[in-house]
Amino acid sequence: MKQSILQIVLDTPLDSSFDYRWQASDESEAAPQIGQLVQLSFGRREVVGMIVGTSAESEVPAEKLKNVQAVRHQLPPLSAQWLALCRFAADYYQRPLGEVALPGLPKNLRALTTVALDRGLKKLQQSSAAHDATPIDVAQLNPAQQQAADAIASATGFAPTLLYGVTGSGKTEVYLQAAAQILARSENGADNPSQILILVPEINLTPQLEGNIRARFPGVMVATLHSGLAEGERMRHWLAAHLGQARIILGTRLAVLASLPHLKLIVIDEEHDPSYKQQEGLRYSARDLAVWRAHQLGIPIVLGSATPSLETWHHTQSGRYRKLELRERAVKDAVLPLVRRIDMERDKPSEGLTSTLVSALKQRLERGEQSLLFLNRRGYAPVIACDACGWVSNCTRCTSFMVLHKPEHRLRCHHCSLELRIPKSCPTCGNVDLQPLGRGTQRLEEGLQAMFPEARVLRIDADSTRRKGSAQAAFDSVHRGEVDILIGTQMVAKGHDFKNLTLVGILNPDTALFSHDYRASERLFAQLMQVAGRAGRAAQKEGGSASEVLIQTRYPQHPLYAAVIAHDYDRFATSLLEERAQACLPPYIYQALLRAEAKELEIAIEFLQQAAHCIEHDGITMHDPIPMTMTRVANVDRAQLLIECPSRPGLQAFLTDWMAQLRQIKTRAKWSLEVDPVDI
Ligand code: ADP
Ligand code: ZN
Ligand code: ZN
């Protein structure tokens, strides 16, 4: 009987592979290969693992070796390159390989039955003919766009490029034309078929772009990968990518780990967006992994943004990345909006709106144009309070407030999801007159509707779009012109191309100016530019309003607003980078964060203290363990320990040794390590 030893990784925190024996079930069964999935029993569980090595012998005594139960022969193996990507991510983020490789696969691939896999494969065979679509007219690129598209498509080898283009400059068109050139080249037979990976920050941006891409590329199979897909769909799209049938793969951050055997170009739209960072489990940066992947394959990668991350900006300054610029809006006669500050100390708001903003809204309503009010805080009010005794609606389980959700008649904690009915009277003194403090999107909606009873007001936030498909429906109704005033959180700030929108009002951006997080101003700037960029995307109509952005602030003199008004990211980014260099912050230093959590804060802190002293650390700055700003979430206390190093390899080498020591520490704290943390 044919047999061999397989090294297998599993989705477990144990940092190793496991030896199993394979024996052919009959003469015809092919020998298993690296990258194939196998079913086996591990402890008392049955699980699916992946083969990462094969050999003739094992150090495990023969009587202790277990047999694998089945090899998933119907699925072609994951490639060595894909495994190398996972291995890099595992090493870099200090996680076991199995915890990177397996969770990256569709859930159904790891199921104990192959029904879903077989069905997915069969469906793909039937649908190998690509979708039907009516081809559409393609915009004639302007010279700057053309130059950029040509430069991207003609690049050979690893060529990271920042496509730095103001909002509405037509970056999407550049990506798609570059993609078209690359696909056409392989169509002409010289090469293997090509695959193009396009990453976008948000699920709710994929349908718009997906429709656009399908229309642009009739006859080309397009796959989408994001967390909003049903399992069956996810399996089919993943398989289409893995088998090389899908030529364009559009997805959110998780798509960076897709199997793409013929990858020839990677695009990261809005590369600065924080959602490219996974914030739980394997805390990876999809942007950084994408750059590594492009480097590994020797292919071009495009990072697009109007407000690039300082890391990327830094790379263009040092010449590591090439910078291509689009300075003007693409649509003829569309110009960047005029941005103004409204001093809230002089023009006192009522219902959260200054009189200047109210008149601007009125004008839009009269002219049948759309307005957007941006308030990045959902709910009715962030807290309710009792004037008589000073009680406030603290969450009993977190260091935070319970948020008033008036339409739902609930108090909700946004951190632990605790929900309570709104108390009829103060729990401490019985006062029945409890007051909402502050303003969220629901309260703004109520006030606006009272002020403009005729106006069609629509709120888009995580609460109003809970049902599947409802976000898309809401955005569609804005596009169809069924909405006069749109209220939204950051969900509405990104990417959307609203043609009839001429006014953006920004409410309450000031809190981020004084955050303890050194990245807050970089983020605020990007967010303001993004949301401002929703205005004036079409040419000004005859008798219509010039597009305008009004920022309501108590700090009109703040330099950040001056930079937003000047649409001057260059200067702002350059000055932020100088500050970072002086303060020795990223990208001039490399960081990792050890987090610990426990029922009691002392346990977490004690673990971190032990961690800080368990190893020599020359060349590494080890800060003191501290409680996290929001210390308690869902009855768990959290603390952190920041470490820094001026060299990336130095940090990596240290972390590997350190992790080995940390695993030896006996503690009741749950802990995890994050490399390149973004929220400190
Ligand atoms: P960005 O991503 O840079 O903010 P988009 O790609 O969304 O910009 O493009 C903004 C608008 O400009 C879209 O409506 C798009 O169809 C249009 N557009 C892009 N390129 C051209 C062009 N060359 N001529 C005319 N319109 C264009
Ligand atoms: Zn009270
Ligand atoms: Zn809570």
Short mmCIF file of N, CA, C and O in Angstrom, two decimals, residues 152-270:
data_model
loop_
_atom_site.label_atom_id
_atom_site.label_comp_id
_atom_site.label_asym_id
_atom_site.label_seq_id
_atom_site.Cartn_x
_atom_site.Cartn_y
_atom_site.Cartn_z
N ILE A 152 0.91 52.56 -14.90
CA ILE A 152 0.62 51.39 -14.05
C ILE A 152 0.67 50.10 -14.86
O ILE A 152 1.31 49.13 -14.48
N ALA A 153 0.01 50.15 -16.03
CA ALA A 153 -0.09 48.91 -16.82
C ALA A 153 1.24 48.51 -17.42
O ALA A 153 1.49 47.33 -17.67
N SER A 154 2.11 49.47 -17.68
CA SER A 154 3.36 49.11 -18.35
C SER A 154 4.47 48.81 -17.36
O SER A 154 5.57 48.45 -17.75
N ALA A 155 4.18 48.96 -16.08
CA ALA A 155 5.22 48.69 -15.09
C ALA A 155 5.58 47.21 -15.14
O ALA A 155 4.73 46.36 -15.33
N THR A 156 6.85 46.92 -14.98
CA THR A 156 7.24 45.52 -14.89
C THR A 156 7.88 45.30 -13.54
O THR A 156 8.52 46.17 -12.99
N GLY A 157 7.68 44.14 -13.01
CA GLY A 157 8.23 43.83 -11.70
C GLY A 157 7.49 44.55 -10.60
O GLY A 157 6.45 45.18 -10.83
N PHE A 158 8.02 44.45 -9.40
CA PHE A 158 7.40 45.08 -8.23
C PHE A 158 7.44 46.59 -8.41
O PHE A 158 8.51 47.17 -8.51
N ALA A 159 6.29 47.22 -8.51
CA ALA A 159 6.25 48.66 -8.74
C ALA A 159 5.13 49.26 -7.91
O ALA A 159 4.00 49.36 -8.36
N PRO A 160 5.44 49.65 -6.67
CA PRO A 160 4.39 50.26 -5.85
C PRO A 160 4.18 51.71 -6.26
O PRO A 160 5.14 52.47 -6.39
N THR A 161 2.92 52.06 -6.46
CA THR A 161 2.60 53.39 -6.95
C THR A 161 1.50 54.00 -6.10
O THR A 161 0.48 53.35 -5.86
N LEU A 162 1.72 55.22 -5.65
CA LEU A 162 0.65 55.97 -5.02
C LEU A 162 -0.08 56.75 -6.10
O LEU A 162 0.54 57.56 -6.79
N LEU A 163 -1.38 56.48 -6.26
CA LEU A 163 -2.19 57.30 -7.15
C LEU A 163 -2.85 58.35 -6.26
O LEU A 163 -3.82 58.08 -5.56
N TYR A 164 -2.25 59.53 -6.29
CA TYR A 164 -2.65 60.60 -5.38
C TYR A 164 -3.56 61.52 -6.17
O TYR A 164 -3.10 62.29 -7.00
N GLY A 165 -4.87 61.40 -5.95
CA GLY A 165 -5.80 62.18 -6.76
C GLY A 165 -6.89 62.76 -5.90
O GLY A 165 -7.45 62.06 -5.04
N VAL A 166 -7.22 64.01 -6.13
CA VAL A 166 -8.26 64.65 -5.32
C VAL A 166 -9.56 63.87 -5.48
O VAL A 166 -9.74 63.11 -6.44
N THR A 167 -10.49 64.05 -4.54
CA THR A 167 -11.77 63.34 -4.61
C THR A 167 -12.47 63.71 -5.92
O THR A 167 -12.52 64.88 -6.29
N GLY A 168 -12.97 62.70 -6.62
CA GLY A 168 -13.65 62.95 -7.88
C GLY A 168 -12.70 63.10 -9.07
O GLY A 168 -13.12 63.47 -10.17
N SER A 169 -11.43 62.78 -8.87
CA SER A 169 -10.48 62.95 -9.98
C SER A 169 -10.52 61.75 -10.93
O SER A 169 -9.81 61.74 -11.93
N GLY A 170 -11.32 60.76 -10.62
CA GLY A 170 -11.46 59.64 -11.54
C GLY A 170 -10.41 58.57 -11.35
O GLY A 170 -9.91 57.98 -12.31
N LYS A 171 -10.10 58.29 -10.10
CA LYS A 171 -9.11 57.24 -9.83
C LYS A 171 -9.62 55.87 -10.27
O LYS A 171 -8.89 55.07 -10.83
N THR A 172 -10.93 55.63 -10.04
CA THR A 172 -11.50 54.35 -10.42
C THR A 172 -11.28 54.07 -11.90
O THR A 172 -10.92 52.97 -12.30
N GLU A 173 -11.51 55.10 -12.70
CA GLU A 173 -11.33 54.96 -14.15
C GLU A 173 -9.89 54.56 -14.48
O GLU A 173 -9.65 53.74 -15.37
N VAL A 174 -8.96 55.12 -13.74
CA VAL A 174 -7.55 54.78 -13.96
C VAL A 174 -7.29 53.30 -13.64
O VAL A 174 -6.68 52.57 -14.42
N TYR A 175 -7.82 52.85 -12.50
CA TYR A 175 -7.61 51.44 -12.14
C TYR A 175 -8.17 50.54 -13.24
O TYR A 175 -7.56 49.55 -13.63
N LEU A 176 -9.40 50.88 -13.68
CA LEU A 176 -10.08 49.98 -14.61
C LEU A 176 -9.39 49.96 -15.97
O LEU A 176 -9.30 48.92 -16.62
N GLN A 177 -8.89 51.11 -16.40
CA GLN A 177 -8.19 51.13 -17.69
C GLN A 177 -6.87 50.38 -17.59
O GLN A 177 -6.47 49.68 -18.53
N ALA A 178 -6.18 50.53 -16.48
CA ALA A 178 -4.93 49.78 -16.31
C ALA A 178 -5.25 48.29 -16.29
O ALA A 178 -4.56 47.48 -16.93
N ALA A 179 -6.33 47.93 -15.59
CA ALA A 179 -6.74 46.53 -15.54
C ALA A 179 -7.07 46.02 -16.94
O ALA A 179 -6.67 44.92 -17.33
N ALA A 180 -7.80 46.84 -17.71
CA ALA A 180 -8.18 46.44 -19.07
C ALA A 180 -6.94 46.17 -19.91
O ALA A 180 -6.88 45.18 -20.65
N GLN A 181 -5.94 47.02 -19.79
CA GLN A 181 -4.71 46.81 -20.58
C GLN A 181 -4.04 45.50 -20.20
O GLN A 181 -3.58 44.75 -21.07
N ILE A 182 -3.99 45.24 -18.91
CA ILE A 182 -3.30 44.02 -18.47
C ILE A 182 -4.07 42.77 -18.88
O ILE A 182 -3.50 41.79 -19.35
N LEU A 183 -5.40 42.82 -18.75
CA LEU A 183 -6.22 41.68 -19.17
C LEU A 183 -6.09 41.46 -20.67
O LEU A 183 -5.99 40.32 -21.14
N ALA A 184 -6.10 42.54 -21.43
CA ALA A 184 -6.02 42.43 -22.89
C ALA A 184 -4.70 41.79 -23.31
O ALA A 184 -4.65 40.96 -24.20
N ARG A 185 -3.65 42.16 -22.61
CA ARG A 185 -2.33 41.62 -22.93
C ARG A 185 -2.33 40.09 -22.80
O ARG A 185 -1.83 39.40 -23.67
N SER A 186 -2.92 39.60 -21.72
CA SER A 186 -2.89 38.15 -21.53
C SER A 186 -3.89 37.47 -22.46
O SER A 186 -3.71 36.32 -22.84
N GLU A 187 -4.96 38.20 -22.81
CA GLU A 187 -5.93 37.68 -23.78
C GLU A 187 -5.22 37.36 -25.09
O GLU A 187 -5.53 36.40 -25.76
N ASN A 188 -4.25 38.19 -25.43
CA ASN A 188 -3.55 38.01 -26.70
C ASN A 188 -2.58 36.84 -26.67
O ASN A 188 -1.75 36.68 -27.55
N GLY A 189 -2.67 36.09 -25.61
CA GLY A 189 -2.04 34.78 -25.69
C GLY A 189 -0.63 34.69 -25.19
O GLY A 189 -0.13 33.59 -24.98
N ALA A 190 0.03 35.83 -24.99
CA ALA A 190 1.43 35.77 -24.60
C ALA A 190 1.60 35.03 -23.27
O ALA A 190 2.45 34.16 -23.13
N ASP A 191 0.73 35.36 -22.36
CA ASP A 191 0.90 34.95 -20.97
C ASP A 191 -0.16 33.95 -20.55
O ASP A 191 -1.07 33.64 -21.29
N ASN A 192 -0.08 33.56 -19.31
CA ASN A 192 -1.21 32.93 -18.65
C ASN A 192 -2.34 33.94 -18.56
O ASN A 192 -2.10 35.13 -18.70
N PRO A 193 -3.56 33.49 -18.29
CA PRO A 193 -4.60 34.48 -17.99
C PRO A 193 -4.17 35.31 -16.78
O PRO A 193 -3.44 34.83 -15.93
N SER A 194 -4.63 36.56 -16.74
CA SER A 194 -4.26 37.43 -15.62
C SER A 194 -5.41 37.56 -14.65
O SER A 194 -6.57 37.46 -15.04
N GLN A 195 -5.06 37.81 -13.41
CA GLN A 195 -6.07 38.15 -12.41
C GLN A 195 -5.70 39.50 -11.79
O GLN A 195 -4.52 39.80 -11.60
N ILE A 196 -6.74 40.25 -11.48
CA ILE A 196 -6.54 41.58 -10.90
C ILE A 196 -7.30 41.62 -9.58
O ILE A 196 -8.48 41.28 -9.54
N LEU A 197 -6.63 42.03 -8.54
CA LEU A 197 -7.27 42.14 -7.23
C LEU A 197 -7.52 43.61 -6.92
O LEU A 197 -6.59 44.42 -6.95
N ILE A 198 -8.78 43.94 -6.66
CA ILE A 198 -9.13 45.32 -6.31
C ILE A 198 -9.71 45.32 -4.90
O ILE A 198 -10.74 44.69 -4.64
N LEU A 199 -9.04 46.00 -3.99
CA LEU A 199 -9.52 46.06 -2.61
C LEU A 199 -10.20 47.40 -2.35
O LEU A 199 -9.70 48.45 -2.75
N VAL A 200 -11.35 47.34 -1.69
CA VAL A 200 -12.05 48.56 -1.29
C VAL A 200 -12.31 48.47 0.22
O VAL A 200 -12.39 47.38 0.78
N PRO A 201 -12.47 49.62 0.88
CA PRO A 201 -12.58 49.57 2.33
C PRO A 201 -13.89 49.02 2.88
O PRO A 201 -13.89 48.43 3.95
N GLU A 202 -15.00 49.22 2.20
CA GLU A 202 -16.29 48.92 2.82
C GLU A 202 -17.13 48.00 1.96
O GLU A 202 -17.16 48.15 0.74
N ILE A 203 -17.87 47.12 2.60
CA ILE A 203 -18.77 46.26 1.84
C ILE A 203 -19.76 47.10 1.06
O ILE A 203 -20.09 46.79 -0.07
N ASN A 204 -20.24 48.17 1.68
CA ASN A 204 -21.31 48.89 0.99
C ASN A 204 -20.80 49.72 -0.19
O ASN A 204 -21.56 50.39 -0.86
N LEU A 205 -19.51 49.65 -0.46
CA LEU A 205 -19.02 50.25 -1.70
C LEU A 205 -18.86 49.23 -2.81
O LEU A 205 -18.68 49.58 -3.97
N THR A 206 -18.92 47.93 -2.46
CA THR A 206 -18.68 46.94 -3.50
C THR A 206 -19.79 46.87 -4.56
O THR A 206 -19.47 46.74 -5.72
N PRO A 207 -21.09 46.98 -4.19
CA PRO A 207 -22.10 46.82 -5.24
C PRO A 207 -21.98 47.88 -6.34
O PRO A 207 -22.08 47.57 -7.52
N GLN A 208 -21.73 49.13 -5.93
CA GLN A 208 -21.60 50.21 -6.90
C GLN A 208 -20.45 49.91 -7.86
O GLN A 208 -20.60 49.95 -9.08
N LEU A 209 -19.32 49.59 -7.31
CA LEU A 209 -18.14 49.34 -8.13
C LEU A 209 -18.30 48.05 -8.92
O LEU A 209 -17.90 47.95 -10.08
N GLU A 210 -18.93 47.06 -8.29
CA GLU A 210 -19.12 45.78 -8.95
C GLU A 210 -19.96 45.94 -10.22
O GLU A 210 -19.60 45.42 -11.28
N GLY A 211 -21.05 46.70 -10.08
CA GLY A 211 -21.90 46.95 -11.24
C GLY A 211 -21.11 47.63 -12.35
O GLY A 211 -21.18 47.25 -13.53
N ASN A 212 -20.35 48.61 -11.95
CA ASN A 212 -19.51 49.35 -12.88
C ASN A 212 -18.53 48.42 -13.60
O ASN A 212 -18.38 48.45 -14.83
N ILE A 213 -17.90 47.56 -12.83
CA ILE A 213 -16.90 46.66 -13.42
C ILE A 213 -17.55 45.65 -14.36
O ILE A 213 -17.06 45.41 -15.47
N ARG A 214 -18.68 45.10 -13.95
CA ARG A 214 -19.35 44.11 -14.81
C ARG A 214 -19.74 44.73 -16.13
O ARG A 214 -19.62 44.12 -17.19
N ALA A 215 -20.22 45.98 -16.05
CA ALA A 215 -20.62 46.65 -17.29
C ALA A 215 -19.41 46.93 -18.17
O ALA A 215 -19.48 46.85 -19.39
N ARG A 216 -18.31 47.22 -17.53
CA ARG A 216 -17.11 47.56 -18.29
C ARG A 216 -16.42 46.35 -18.90
O ARG A 216 -15.71 46.46 -19.89
N PHE A 217 -16.57 45.20 -18.26
CA PHE A 217 -15.85 44.02 -18.73
C PHE A 217 -16.81 42.87 -19.03
O PHE A 217 -16.81 41.85 -18.33
N PRO A 218 -17.64 43.02 -20.07
CA PRO A 218 -18.52 41.91 -20.41
C PRO A 218 -17.64 40.74 -20.84
O PRO A 218 -16.60 40.93 -21.45
N GLY A 219 -18.02 39.55 -20.48
CA GLY A 219 -17.21 38.41 -20.88
C GLY A 219 -16.10 38.08 -19.91
O GLY A 219 -15.38 37.12 -20.09
N VAL A 220 -15.96 38.89 -18.87
CA VAL A 220 -14.92 38.61 -17.88
C VAL A 220 -15.60 38.20 -16.58
O VAL A 220 -16.55 38.85 -16.15
N MET A 221 -15.12 37.13 -15.98
CA MET A 221 -15.75 36.72 -14.74
C MET A 221 -15.22 37.57 -13.58
O MET A 221 -14.02 37.71 -13.40
N VAL A 222 -16.16 38.12 -12.83
CA VAL A 222 -15.82 38.98 -11.69
C VAL A 222 -16.24 38.25 -10.41
O VAL A 222 -17.36 37.76 -10.32
N ALA A 223 -15.34 38.16 -9.45
CA ALA A 223 -15.70 37.55 -8.17
C ALA A 223 -15.62 38.61 -7.09
O ALA A 223 -14.79 39.51 -7.16
N THR A 224 -16.52 38.51 -6.11
CA THR A 224 -16.44 39.44 -4.99
C THR A 224 -16.19 38.65 -3.71
O THR A 224 -16.66 37.53 -3.57
N LEU A 225 -15.42 39.24 -2.82
CA LEU A 225 -15.13 38.57 -1.55
C LEU A 225 -15.25 39.58 -0.42
O LEU A 225 -14.46 40.52 -0.35
N HIS A 226 -16.26 39.42 0.39
CA HIS A 226 -16.40 40.27 1.56
C HIS A 226 -17.28 39.57 2.58
O HIS A 226 -17.90 38.54 2.27
N SER A 227 -17.35 40.13 3.78
CA SER A 227 -18.02 39.42 4.86
C SER A 227 -19.53 39.42 4.72
O SER A 227 -20.22 38.74 5.46
N GLY A 228 -20.07 40.15 3.76
CA GLY A 228 -21.51 40.20 3.59
C GLY A 228 -22.07 39.08 2.73
O GLY A 228 -23.27 38.96 2.56
N LEU A 229 -21.20 38.24 2.17
CA LEU A 229 -21.69 37.17 1.30
C LEU A 229 -22.22 35.99 2.12
O LEU A 229 -21.68 35.66 3.17
N ALA A 230 -23.25 35.36 1.60
CA ALA A 230 -23.72 34.12 2.20
C ALA A 230 -22.65 33.05 1.96
O ALA A 230 -21.87 33.15 1.03
N GLU A 231 -22.62 32.02 2.82
CA GLU A 231 -21.55 31.02 2.74
C GLU A 231 -21.45 30.36 1.36
O GLU A 231 -20.35 30.15 0.85
N GLY A 232 -22.59 30.04 0.78
CA GLY A 232 -22.57 29.39 -0.53
C GLY A 232 -21.93 30.27 -1.59
O GLY A 232 -21.10 29.83 -2.38
N GLU A 233 -22.31 31.55 -1.56
CA GLU A 233 -21.73 32.51 -2.51
C GLU A 233 -20.24 32.67 -2.27
O GLU A 233 -19.44 32.70 -3.19
N ARG A 234 -19.91 32.78 -1.00
CA ARG A 234 -18.51 32.98 -0.66
C ARG A 234 -17.67 31.83 -1.21
O ARG A 234 -16.62 32.04 -1.79
N MET A 235 -18.17 30.61 -1.04
CA MET A 235 -17.48 29.43 -1.55
C MET A 235 -17.31 29.52 -3.06
O MET A 235 -16.23 29.29 -3.60
N ARG A 236 -18.38 29.87 -3.75
CA ARG A 236 -18.31 29.91 -5.21
C ARG A 236 -17.32 30.97 -5.70
O ARG A 236 -16.52 30.73 -6.58
N HIS A 237 -17.38 32.14 -5.07
CA HIS A 237 -16.49 33.21 -5.51
C HIS A 237 -15.03 32.88 -5.18
O HIS A 237 -14.13 33.14 -5.97
N TRP A 238 -14.85 32.29 -4.01
CA TRP A 238 -13.48 31.93 -3.63
C TRP A 238 -12.92 30.89 -4.60
O TRP A 238 -11.79 30.97 -5.05
N LEU A 239 -13.76 29.89 -4.92
CA LEU A 239 -13.32 28.86 -5.86
C LEU A 239 -13.02 29.45 -7.24
O LEU A 239 -12.03 29.08 -7.88
N ALA A 240 -13.87 30.38 -7.67
CA ALA A 240 -13.65 30.99 -8.98
C ALA A 240 -12.29 31.68 -9.02
O ALA A 240 -11.58 31.66 -10.03
N ALA A 241 -11.92 32.29 -7.90
CA ALA A 241 -10.61 32.94 -7.81
C ALA A 241 -9.50 31.89 -7.77
O ALA A 241 -8.52 31.97 -8.50
N HIS A 242 -9.69 30.89 -6.95
CA HIS A 242 -8.68 29.85 -6.74
C HIS A 242 -8.41 29.05 -8.02
O HIS A 242 -7.28 28.67 -8.31
N LEU A 243 -9.46 28.80 -8.79
CA LEU A 243 -9.29 28.03 -10.02
C LEU A 243 -8.84 28.91 -11.18
O LEU A 243 -8.65 28.43 -12.29
N GLY A 244 -8.73 30.20 -10.93
CA GLY A 244 -8.24 31.10 -11.98
C GLY A 244 -9.30 31.54 -12.97
O GLY A 244 -9.00 32.22 -13.94
N GLN A 245 -10.56 31.14 -12.73
CA GLN A 245 -11.60 31.53 -13.69
C GLN A 245 -11.98 33.00 -13.54
O GLN A 245 -12.21 33.69 -14.52
N ALA A 246 -12.07 33.46 -12.31
CA ALA A 246 -12.40 34.87 -12.09
C ALA A 246 -11.17 35.69 -12.42
O ALA A 246 -10.07 35.40 -11.96
N ARG A 247 -11.35 36.71 -13.24
CA ARG A 247 -10.22 37.51 -13.67
C ARG A 247 -10.10 38.79 -12.86
O ARG A 247 -9.02 39.34 -12.70
N ILE A 248 -11.24 39.28 -12.39
CA ILE A 248 -11.21 40.46 -11.53
C ILE A 248 -11.82 40.06 -10.20
O ILE A 248 -12.91 39.49 -10.16
N ILE A 249 -11.10 40.32 -9.14
CA ILE A 249 -11.57 39.96 -7.82
C ILE A 249 -11.68 41.25 -7.02
O ILE A 249 -10.71 41.97 -6.83
N LEU A 250 -12.91 41.53 -6.59
CA LEU A 250 -13.19 42.76 -5.89
C LEU A 250 -13.53 42.39 -4.45
O LEU A 250 -14.39 41.55 -4.23
N GLY A 251 -12.86 42.99 -3.49
CA GLY A 251 -13.16 42.57 -2.14
C GLY A 251 -12.71 43.56 -1.08
O GLY A 251 -12.05 44.55 -1.36
N THR A 252 -13.11 43.25 0.15
CA THR A 252 -12.65 44.03 1.30
C THR A 252 -11.37 43.39 1.83
O THR A 252 -10.83 42.48 1.21
N ARG A 253 -10.91 43.82 2.99
CA ARG A 253 -9.57 43.43 3.44
C ARG A 253 -9.32 41.92 3.42
O ARG A 253 -8.22 41.48 3.11
N LEU A 254 -10.35 41.12 3.73
CA LEU A 254 -10.10 39.68 3.81
C LEU A 254 -9.69 39.09 2.47
O LEU A 254 -9.08 38.02 2.40
N ALA A 255 -10.01 39.79 1.37
CA ALA A 255 -9.68 39.28 0.04
C ALA A 255 -8.17 39.26 -0.21
O ALA A 255 -7.70 38.60 -1.13
N VAL A 256 -7.42 39.96 0.63
CA VAL A 256 -5.97 39.98 0.42
C VAL A 256 -5.38 38.59 0.63
O VAL A 256 -4.31 38.27 0.13
N LEU A 257 -6.10 37.73 1.36
CA LEU A 257 -5.62 36.38 1.60
C LEU A 257 -6.24 35.35 0.65
O LEU A 257 -6.07 34.15 0.83
N ALA A 258 -6.93 35.82 -0.38
CA ALA A 258 -7.53 34.88 -1.33
C ALA A 258 -6.45 34.18 -2.14
O ALA A 258 -5.35 34.71 -2.32
N SER A 259 -6.79 33.00 -2.62
CA SER A 259 -5.87 32.28 -3.49
C SER A 259 -6.06 32.80 -4.92
O SER A 259 -7.15 32.70 -5.47
N LEU A 260 -5.00 33.38 -5.49
CA LEU A 260 -5.10 34.01 -6.81
C LEU A 260 -3.89 33.58 -7.64
O LEU A 260 -2.87 34.26 -7.67
N PRO A 261 -4.01 32.45 -8.31
CA PRO A 261 -2.83 31.87 -8.96
C PRO A 261 -2.25 32.72 -10.09
O PRO A 261 -1.08 32.56 -10.42
N HIS A 262 -3.05 33.60 -10.70
CA HIS A 262 -2.52 34.36 -11.84
C HIS A 262 -2.51 35.86 -11.56
O HIS A 262 -2.74 36.68 -12.46
N LEU A 263 -2.27 36.22 -10.33
CA LEU A 263 -2.37 37.63 -9.95
C LEU A 263 -1.32 38.48 -10.69
O LEU A 263 -0.13 38.17 -10.67
N LYS A 264 -1.80 39.57 -11.34
CA LYS A 264 -0.88 40.42 -12.11
C LYS A 264 -0.92 41.89 -11.69
O LYS A 264 -0.07 42.67 -12.10
N LEU A 265 -1.93 42.26 -10.93
CA LEU A 265 -2.02 43.66 -10.49
C LEU A 265 -2.87 43.72 -9.22
O LEU A 265 -3.89 43.04 -9.13
N ILE A 266 -2.44 44.53 -8.26
CA ILE A 266 -3.25 44.77 -7.06
C ILE A 266 -3.57 46.26 -6.99
O ILE A 266 -2.70 47.10 -7.21
N VAL A 267 -4.83 46.55 -6.70
CA VAL A 267 -5.27 47.93 -6.51
C VAL A 267 -5.82 48.05 -5.09
O VAL A 267 -6.62 47.21 -4.67
N ILE A 268 -5.41 49.06 -4.36
CA ILE A 268 -6.02 49.32 -3.05
C ILE A 268 -6.62 50.71 -3.09
O ILE A 268 -5.92 51.71 -3.09
N ASP A 269 -7.94 50.73 -3.16
CA ASP A 269 -8.63 52.01 -3.24
C ASP A 269 -8.75 52.59 -1.83
O ASP A 269 -8.96 51.85 -0.88
N GLU A 270 -8.62 53.90 -1.71
CA GLU A 270 -8.67 54.57 -0.39
C GLU A 270 -7.71 53.88 0.57
O GLU A 270 -8.12 53.41 1.64
#
